[in-house]
Amino acid sequence: MKKLLLALSVIATIAQGCEQIEKKDGTGNENGKSIVRFCLDDSSVNGGSASTKLTGSSDEEALNNVEFIIFDDSGEYVTSLLTDGATAEMEIYEGSYTAAAIVNMGQSHAGENFSYGSVDEISVPLEDNSKGNLIMYAEKSFTIDESGADVNMEARRNVAKIAVGTIKNEMKDPVFQKQAFEIQRIFVSNVSGLSDLRGENSPTVWYNKNGLWEDETDDIKSLLEDDNIDRTIALHGEYSQEHYYYVYPNDIADDSYDALWSPRFTRLVIEAALNGKTCYYPIPFGNIEANHSYIINNLTITKPGTDNPWERIDGEMCNFTITVVDWEKGLTTDKII
């Protein structure tokens, strides 16, 4: 019986443990089919640890459930299987196929009228993601011949991550140096709320527009906001605690700072109080891509913020470049406002 081994791993992680699973002896099958073996060993990600390279992050590489879907070379549905385990097997005939894997959605999408084109019609609300259960997608074409085949697939998250590490109080004006500076809330605004499985579509639904909640649910807010921080930072002091948020890609080309809403860049916003008056430090991120991390390691505050979360900071602009890397590498950058 010929065997096809498909190993699914989160992109940019260490190798999965599929090689540890004992392989069956390859013998011919009377019905002309081959055993397709899917291997998902999520316990081997990060050496079996549930933590990631970013302190305090949940398991962003967890493979909790996977729907494997097989299409023939014309894009027609062949077979599928939804599994909660690390391995699964099914039989298919020799030939050319495309395998798709939908990770962590916990439901079956495939069926008789499902085709390869149907994959692009699946929309995923942002709130379907949660810490420790991020939606991912993988696909790869392969061929089964007389010798069988082994296929490795890389799963990519359709969310991106925005994070800030240490916030420092380095007020330059002697007047502001004497005033109490408190971090009250950190959130992301202008966030796309709907994505396809590949994380390639432009925003059509928006959450926390201009930093103002409308009818967003608690599940949405939990991904986009940390409130009640209430941490006072003395002059030349710092607040060191990673705050991270999962957002969908945003490819809007032109930014806006108008109070009247229009599509614009996603922002990381620090809400603070200076001498008891609330102010904001909005940091725009242009061209956010799926499965990428955007991390500010050290954010240095040098002046009062804006009156509203959608406004541009006057004077010393927050001009900086975000370095985009594969999620696992966790490259960081320091910024001054």
PDB file of C-alpha atoms in Angstrom, residues 51-262:
ATOM      1  CA  SER A  51       4.998  29.697  24.943  1.00  0.00           C
ATOM      2  CA  THR A  52       6.397  31.721  22.065  1.00  0.00           C
ATOM      3  CA  LYS A  53       9.366  34.009  21.625  1.00  0.00           C
ATOM      4  CA  LEU A  54       7.277  36.951  22.860  1.00  0.00           C
ATOM      5  CA  THR A  55       6.857  36.994  26.641  1.00  0.00           C
ATOM      6  CA  GLY A  56       3.235  36.661  27.696  1.00  0.00           C
ATOM      7  CA  SER A  57       1.929  35.593  24.289  1.00  0.00           C
ATOM      8  CA  SER A  58      -0.417  32.641  24.125  1.00  0.00           C
ATOM      9  CA  ASP A  59       0.289  29.663  21.906  1.00  0.00           C
ATOM     10  CA  GLU A  60       0.245  31.302  18.490  1.00  0.00           C
ATOM     11  CA  GLU A  61       1.292  28.090  16.743  1.00  0.00           C
ATOM     12  CA  ALA A  62      -1.361  25.776  18.182  1.00  0.00           C
ATOM     13  CA  LEU A  63      -2.925  23.355  15.685  1.00  0.00           C
ATOM     14  CA  ASN A  64      -6.126  22.503  17.549  1.00  0.00           C
ATOM     15  CA  ASN A  65      -8.143  21.110  14.641  1.00  0.00           C
ATOM     16  CA  VAL A  66      -7.625  20.833  10.914  1.00  0.00           C
ATOM     17  CA  GLU A  67      -9.902  20.271   7.934  1.00  0.00           C
ATOM     18  CA  PHE A  68      -7.967  18.622   5.107  1.00  0.00           C
ATOM     19  CA  ILE A  69      -9.579  19.026   1.665  1.00  0.00           C
ATOM     20  CA  ILE A  70      -8.335  17.306  -1.503  1.00  0.00           C
ATOM     21  CA  PHE A  71      -9.078  18.667  -4.994  1.00  0.00           C
ATOM     22  CA  ASP A  72      -8.240  17.019  -8.326  1.00  0.00           C
ATOM     23  CA  ASP A  73      -6.237  18.749 -11.062  1.00  0.00           C
ATOM     24  CA  SER A  74      -9.410  20.400 -12.395  1.00  0.00           C
ATOM     25  CA  GLY A  75     -10.245  21.871  -8.993  1.00  0.00           C
ATOM     26  CA  GLU A  76     -13.110  19.508  -8.226  1.00  0.00           C
ATOM     27  CA  TYR A  77     -13.692  18.194  -4.716  1.00  0.00           C
ATOM     28  CA  VAL A  78     -12.362  14.686  -4.054  1.00  0.00           C
ATOM     29  CA  THR A  79     -12.520  14.074  -0.306  1.00  0.00           C
ATOM     30  CA  SER A  80     -11.974  15.747   3.033  1.00  0.00           C
ATOM     31  CA  LEU A  81     -11.541  15.047   6.719  1.00  0.00           C
ATOM     32  CA  LEU A  82     -11.906  17.159   9.859  1.00  0.00           C
ATOM     33  CA  THR A  83      -9.663  15.988  12.675  1.00  0.00           C
ATOM     34  CA  ASP A  84      -8.999  17.066  16.242  1.00  0.00           C
ATOM     35  CA  GLY A  85      -5.927  14.860  16.420  1.00  0.00           C
ATOM     36  CA  ALA A  86      -2.397  15.135  15.129  1.00  0.00           C
ATOM     37  CA  THR A  87      -2.742  12.513  12.378  1.00  0.00           C
ATOM     38  CA  ALA A  88      -5.385  11.328   9.936  1.00  0.00           C
ATOM     39  CA  GLU A  89      -5.552   8.966   6.979  1.00  0.00           C
ATOM     40  CA  MET A  90      -7.700   8.680   3.841  1.00  0.00           C
ATOM     41  CA  GLU A  91      -7.462   6.819   0.543  1.00  0.00           C
ATOM     42  CA  ILE A  92      -7.204   8.464  -2.883  1.00  0.00           C
ATOM     43  CA  TYR A  93      -6.279   7.258  -6.384  1.00  0.00           C
ATOM     44  CA  GLU A  94      -2.982   8.017  -8.099  1.00  0.00           C
ATOM     45  CA  GLY A  95      -2.945  11.346  -9.893  1.00  0.00           C
ATOM     46  CA  SER A  96      -2.393  15.076  -9.438  1.00  0.00           C
ATOM     47  CA  TYR A  97      -4.096  16.928  -6.608  1.00  0.00           C
ATOM     48  CA  THR A  98      -4.128  20.053  -4.478  1.00  0.00           C
ATOM     49  CA  ALA A  99      -4.399  19.718  -0.706  1.00  0.00           C
ATOM     50  CA  ALA A 100      -5.897  22.553   1.333  1.00  0.00           C
ATOM     51  CA  ALA A 101      -5.784  22.712   5.125  1.00  0.00           C
ATOM     52  CA  ILE A 102      -8.060  24.991   7.163  1.00  0.00           C
ATOM     53  CA  VAL A 103      -6.714  25.217  10.697  1.00  0.00           C
ATOM     54  CA  ASN A 104      -8.565  26.030  13.938  1.00  0.00           C
ATOM     55  CA  MET A 105     -11.997  26.790  12.494  1.00  0.00           C
ATOM     56  CA  GLY A 106     -13.476  23.645  14.040  1.00  0.00           C
ATOM     57  CA  GLN A 107     -16.053  22.990  11.326  1.00  0.00           C
ATOM     58  CA  SER A 108     -16.389  21.277   7.956  1.00  0.00           C
ATOM     59  CA  HIS A 109     -16.689  23.429   4.853  1.00  0.00           C
ATOM     60  CA  ALA A 110     -16.185  20.845   2.099  1.00  0.00           C
ATOM     61  CA  GLY A 111     -18.902  18.802   0.434  1.00  0.00           C
ATOM     62  CA  GLU A 112     -20.278  17.626  -2.889  1.00  0.00           C
ATOM     63  CA  ASN A 113     -20.636  21.123  -4.385  1.00  0.00           C
ATOM     64  CA  PHE A 114     -17.401  22.453  -2.876  1.00  0.00           C
ATOM     65  CA  SER A 115     -14.542  23.189  -5.303  1.00  0.00           C
ATOM     66  CA  TYR A 116     -11.088  24.720  -5.171  1.00  0.00           C
ATOM     67  CA  GLY A 117     -12.633  28.093  -6.019  1.00  0.00           C
ATOM     68  CA  SER A 118     -14.907  27.774  -2.989  1.00  0.00           C
ATOM     69  CA  VAL A 119     -11.908  28.235  -0.701  1.00  0.00           C
ATOM     70  CA  ASP A 120     -11.655  31.893  -1.690  1.00  0.00           C
ATOM     71  CA  GLU A 121     -15.329  32.412  -0.821  1.00  0.00           C
ATOM     72  CA  ILE A 122     -14.832  31.557   2.857  1.00  0.00           C
ATOM     73  CA  SER A 123     -14.850  34.703   4.999  1.00  0.00           C
ATOM     74  CA  VAL A 124     -13.514  34.686   8.548  1.00  0.00           C
ATOM     75  CA  PRO A 125     -14.606  37.361  11.071  1.00  0.00           C
ATOM     76  CA  LEU A 126     -11.757  38.607  13.227  1.00  0.00           C
ATOM     77  CA  GLU A 127     -13.520  37.393  16.381  1.00  0.00           C
ATOM     78  CA  ASP A 128     -13.277  33.771  15.146  1.00  0.00           C
ATOM     79  CA  ASN A 129      -9.635  34.062  16.179  1.00  0.00           C
ATOM     80  CA  SER A 130      -8.714  33.855  19.841  1.00  0.00           C
ATOM     81  CA  LYS A 131      -5.532  33.649  21.864  1.00  0.00           C
ATOM     82  CA  GLY A 132      -4.334  30.075  21.447  1.00  0.00           C
ATOM     83  CA  ASN A 133      -6.644  29.439  18.479  1.00  0.00           C
ATOM     84  CA  LEU A 134      -5.576  31.546  15.497  1.00  0.00           C
ATOM     85  CA  ILE A 135      -7.067  30.721  12.096  1.00  0.00           C
ATOM     86  CA  MET A 136      -4.493  29.446   9.587  1.00  0.00           C
ATOM     87  CA  TYR A 137      -4.471  28.151   6.035  1.00  0.00           C
ATOM     88  CA  ALA A 138      -2.153  25.958   3.975  1.00  0.00           C
ATOM     89  CA  GLU A 139      -2.249  24.525   0.497  1.00  0.00           C
ATOM     90  CA  LYS A 140       0.051  22.607  -1.826  1.00  0.00           C
ATOM     91  CA  SER A 141      -0.162  20.744  -5.115  1.00  0.00           C
ATOM     92  CA  PHE A 142       1.193  17.190  -5.270  1.00  0.00           C
ATOM     93  CA  THR A 143       1.183  14.055  -7.392  1.00  0.00           C
ATOM     94  CA  ILE A 144       0.763  10.443  -6.338  1.00  0.00           C
ATOM     95  CA  ASP A 145       2.476   7.955  -8.645  1.00  0.00           C
ATOM     96  CA  GLU A 146       3.603   4.373  -8.278  1.00  0.00           C
ATOM     97  CA  SER A 147       6.250   5.357  -5.743  1.00  0.00           C
ATOM     98  CA  GLY A 148       3.897   7.493  -3.671  1.00  0.00           C
ATOM     99  CA  ALA A 149       4.861  10.928  -2.375  1.00  0.00           C
ATOM    100  CA  ASP A 150       5.564  12.928   0.774  1.00  0.00           C
ATOM    101  CA  VAL A 151       4.153  16.449   0.911  1.00  0.00           C
ATOM    102  CA  ASN A 152       5.068  19.119   3.466  1.00  0.00           C
ATOM    103  CA  MET A 153       2.713  22.083   3.938  1.00  0.00           C
ATOM    104  CA  GLU A 154       3.281  25.394   5.708  1.00  0.00           C
ATOM    105  CA  ALA A 155       0.361  26.981   7.519  1.00  0.00           C
ATOM    106  CA  ARG A 156       0.126  30.769   7.640  1.00  0.00           C
ATOM    107  CA  ARG A 157      -1.978  32.755  10.069  1.00  0.00           C
ATOM    108  CA  ASN A 158      -4.404  35.144   8.407  1.00  0.00           C
ATOM    109  CA  VAL A 159      -3.909  37.636  11.253  1.00  0.00           C
ATOM    110  CA  ALA A 160      -0.963  39.920  11.904  1.00  0.00           C
ATOM    111  CA  LYS A 161       0.281  40.921  15.338  1.00  0.00           C
ATOM    112  CA  ILE A 162       1.000  44.429  16.624  1.00  0.00           C
ATOM    113  CA  ALA A 163       2.896  44.639  19.899  1.00  0.00           C
ATOM    114  CA  VAL A 164       4.553  47.175  22.174  1.00  0.00           C
ATOM    115  CA  GLY A 165       7.017  46.290  24.914  1.00  0.00           C
ATOM    116  CA  THR A 166       8.507  49.020  27.119  1.00  0.00           C
ATOM    117  CA  ILE A 167       7.064  52.551  27.380  1.00  0.00           C
ATOM    118  CA  LYS A 168       9.430  55.218  28.733  1.00  0.00           C
ATOM    119  CA  ASN A 169       8.737  58.684  30.140  1.00  0.00           C
ATOM    120  CA  GLU A 170      11.349  61.104  28.795  1.00  0.00           C
ATOM    121  CA  MET A 171       9.418  64.378  28.708  1.00  0.00           C
ATOM    122  CA  LYS A 172      11.639  67.166  27.348  1.00  0.00           C
ATOM    123  CA  ASP A 173       9.779  70.240  28.594  1.00  0.00           C
ATOM    124  CA  PRO A 174      10.547  71.019  32.273  1.00  0.00           C
ATOM    125  CA  VAL A 175       6.867  71.880  32.802  1.00  0.00           C
ATOM    126  CA  PHE A 176       5.729  68.421  31.713  1.00  0.00           C
ATOM    127  CA  GLN A 177       8.584  66.708  33.509  1.00  0.00           C
ATOM    128  CA  LYS A 178       6.962  67.714  36.809  1.00  0.00           C
ATOM    129  CA  GLN A 179       3.518  66.416  35.858  1.00  0.00           C
ATOM    130  CA  ALA A 180       2.199  62.933  36.603  1.00  0.00           C
ATOM    131  CA  PHE A 181       2.188  60.675  33.537  1.00  0.00           C
ATOM    132  CA  GLU A 182      -0.064  57.607  33.599  1.00  0.00           C
ATOM    133  CA  ILE A 183      -0.764  54.908  31.010  1.00  0.00           C
ATOM    134  CA  GLN A 184      -4.502  54.258  31.107  1.00  0.00           C
ATOM    135  CA  ARG A 185      -5.291  52.132  28.077  1.00  0.00           C
ATOM    136  CA  ILE A 186      -3.626  50.604  24.983  1.00  0.00           C
ATOM    137  CA  PHE A 187      -5.598  49.594  21.902  1.00  0.00           C
ATOM    138  CA  VAL A 188      -5.550  49.296  18.130  1.00  0.00           C
ATOM    139  CA  SER A 189      -7.970  51.250  15.945  1.00  0.00           C
ATOM    140  CA  ASN A 190      -9.128  51.144  12.321  1.00  0.00           C
ATOM    141  CA  VAL A 191      -8.906  47.368  12.234  1.00  0.00           C
ATOM    142  CA  SER A 192     -10.208  45.232   9.384  1.00  0.00           C
ATOM    143  CA  GLY A 193     -12.887  42.891  10.724  1.00  0.00           C
ATOM    144  CA  LEU A 194     -13.241  40.345   7.920  1.00  0.00           C
ATOM    145  CA  SER A 195     -10.675  38.332   5.975  1.00  0.00           C
ATOM    146  CA  ASP A 196     -10.440  35.494   3.516  1.00  0.00           C
ATOM    147  CA  LEU A 197      -8.467  32.406   4.470  1.00  0.00           C
ATOM    148  CA  ARG A 198      -5.351  33.613   2.668  1.00  0.00           C
ATOM    149  CA  GLY A 199      -5.399  37.020   4.354  1.00  0.00           C
ATOM    150  CA  GLU A 200      -5.224  38.754   0.978  1.00  0.00           C
ATOM    151  CA  ASN A 201      -8.463  40.745   0.682  1.00  0.00           C
ATOM    152  CA  SER A 202      -8.846  44.483   1.252  1.00  0.00           C
ATOM    153  CA  PRO A 203     -10.824  45.645   4.310  1.00  0.00           C
ATOM    154  CA  THR A 204     -14.608  45.768   3.935  1.00  0.00           C
ATOM    155  CA  VAL A 205     -15.655  45.693   7.609  1.00  0.00           C
ATOM    156  CA  TRP A 206     -13.991  47.947  10.206  1.00  0.00           C
ATOM    157  CA  TYR A 207     -13.675  47.718  13.992  1.00  0.00           C
ATOM    158  CA  ASN A 208     -12.879  50.529  16.445  1.00  0.00           C
ATOM    159  CA  LYS A 209     -13.018  53.217  13.775  1.00  0.00           C
ATOM    160  CA  ASN A 210     -11.044  56.291  14.853  1.00  0.00           C
ATOM    161  CA  GLY A 211     -10.588  54.670  18.252  1.00  0.00           C
ATOM    162  CA  LEU A 212     -14.303  54.801  19.051  1.00  0.00           C
ATOM    163  CA  TRP A 213     -16.163  51.603  19.892  1.00  0.00           C
ATOM    164  CA  GLU A 214     -19.582  51.202  18.303  1.00  0.00           C
ATOM    165  CA  ASP A 215     -21.322  47.820  18.644  1.00  0.00           C
ATOM    166  CA  GLU A 216     -18.232  45.595  18.803  1.00  0.00           C
ATOM    167  CA  THR A 217     -18.593  42.523  21.014  1.00  0.00           C
ATOM    168  CA  ASP A 218     -16.455  41.684  24.029  1.00  0.00           C
ATOM    169  CA  ASP A 219     -14.693  39.004  21.950  1.00  0.00           C
ATOM    170  CA  ILE A 220     -13.581  41.658  19.480  1.00  0.00           C
ATOM    171  CA  LYS A 221     -12.478  44.049  22.194  1.00  0.00           C
ATOM    172  CA  SER A 222     -10.407  41.335  23.868  1.00  0.00           C
ATOM    173  CA  LEU A 223      -8.294  41.090  20.702  1.00  0.00           C
ATOM    174  CA  LEU A 224      -7.894  44.841  20.261  1.00  0.00           C
ATOM    175  CA  GLU A 225      -7.689  46.484  23.679  1.00  0.00           C
ATOM    176  CA  ASP A 226      -6.137  46.417  27.144  1.00  0.00           C
ATOM    177  CA  ASP A 227      -7.987  48.776  29.463  1.00  0.00           C
ATOM    178  CA  ASN A 228      -7.652  49.714  33.124  1.00  0.00           C
ATOM    179  CA  ILE A 229      -3.850  49.632  32.953  1.00  0.00           C
ATOM    180  CA  ASP A 230      -3.560  52.705  35.198  1.00  0.00           C
ATOM    181  CA  ARG A 231       0.221  52.630  35.468  1.00  0.00           C
ATOM    182  CA  THR A 232       2.060  55.820  36.477  1.00  0.00           C
ATOM    183  CA  ILE A 233       5.536  56.249  34.964  1.00  0.00           C
ATOM    184  CA  ALA A 234       7.936  58.601  36.742  1.00  0.00           C
ATOM    185  CA  LEU A 235      10.267  60.836  34.744  1.00  0.00           C
ATOM    186  CA  HIS A 236      13.040  58.656  33.246  1.00  0.00           C
ATOM    187  CA  GLY A 237      11.048  55.634  34.400  1.00  0.00           C
ATOM    188  CA  GLU A 238       9.459  52.916  32.291  1.00  0.00           C
ATOM    189  CA  TYR A 239       6.546  50.517  32.105  1.00  0.00           C
ATOM    190  CA  SER A 240       7.711  47.122  30.852  1.00  0.00           C
ATOM    191  CA  GLN A 241       4.862  44.819  29.921  1.00  0.00           C
ATOM    192  CA  GLU A 242       4.205  43.416  26.486  1.00  0.00           C
ATOM    193  CA  HIS A 243       0.818  44.271  25.055  1.00  0.00           C
ATOM    194  CA  TYR A 244      -0.028  42.532  21.795  1.00  0.00           C
ATOM    195  CA  TYR A 245      -3.037  42.584  19.488  1.00  0.00           C
ATOM    196  CA  TYR A 246      -4.218  40.442  16.584  1.00  0.00           C
ATOM    197  CA  VAL A 247      -5.423  42.354  13.527  1.00  0.00           C
ATOM    198  CA  TYR A 248      -6.295  41.555   9.945  1.00  0.00           C
ATOM    199  CA  PRO A 249      -4.273  42.822   6.964  1.00  0.00           C
ATOM    200  CA  ASN A 250      -4.843  46.408   5.893  1.00  0.00           C
ATOM    201  CA  ASP A 251      -3.639  47.484   2.443  1.00  0.00           C
ATOM    202  CA  ILE A 252      -5.268  50.926   2.358  1.00  0.00           C
ATOM    203  CA  ALA A 253      -2.871  53.118   0.382  1.00  0.00           C
ATOM    204  CA  ASP A 254      -3.688  56.587   1.758  1.00  0.00           C
ATOM    205  CA  ASP A 255      -3.878  57.504   5.429  1.00  0.00           C
ATOM    206  CA  SER A 256      -6.234  60.086   6.951  1.00  0.00           C
ATOM    207  CA  TYR A 257      -6.403  62.042  10.215  1.00  0.00           C
ATOM    208  CA  ASP A 258      -9.871  63.524   9.724  1.00  0.00           C
ATOM    209  CA  ALA A 259     -12.489  63.170  12.440  1.00  0.00           C
ATOM    210  CA  LEU A 260     -14.990  62.152   9.747  1.00  0.00           C
ATOM    211  CA  TRP A 261     -14.357  58.446   9.239  1.00  0.00           C
ATOM    212  CA  SER A 262     -12.869  57.103   6.037  1.00  0.00           C
TER     213      SER A 262
END
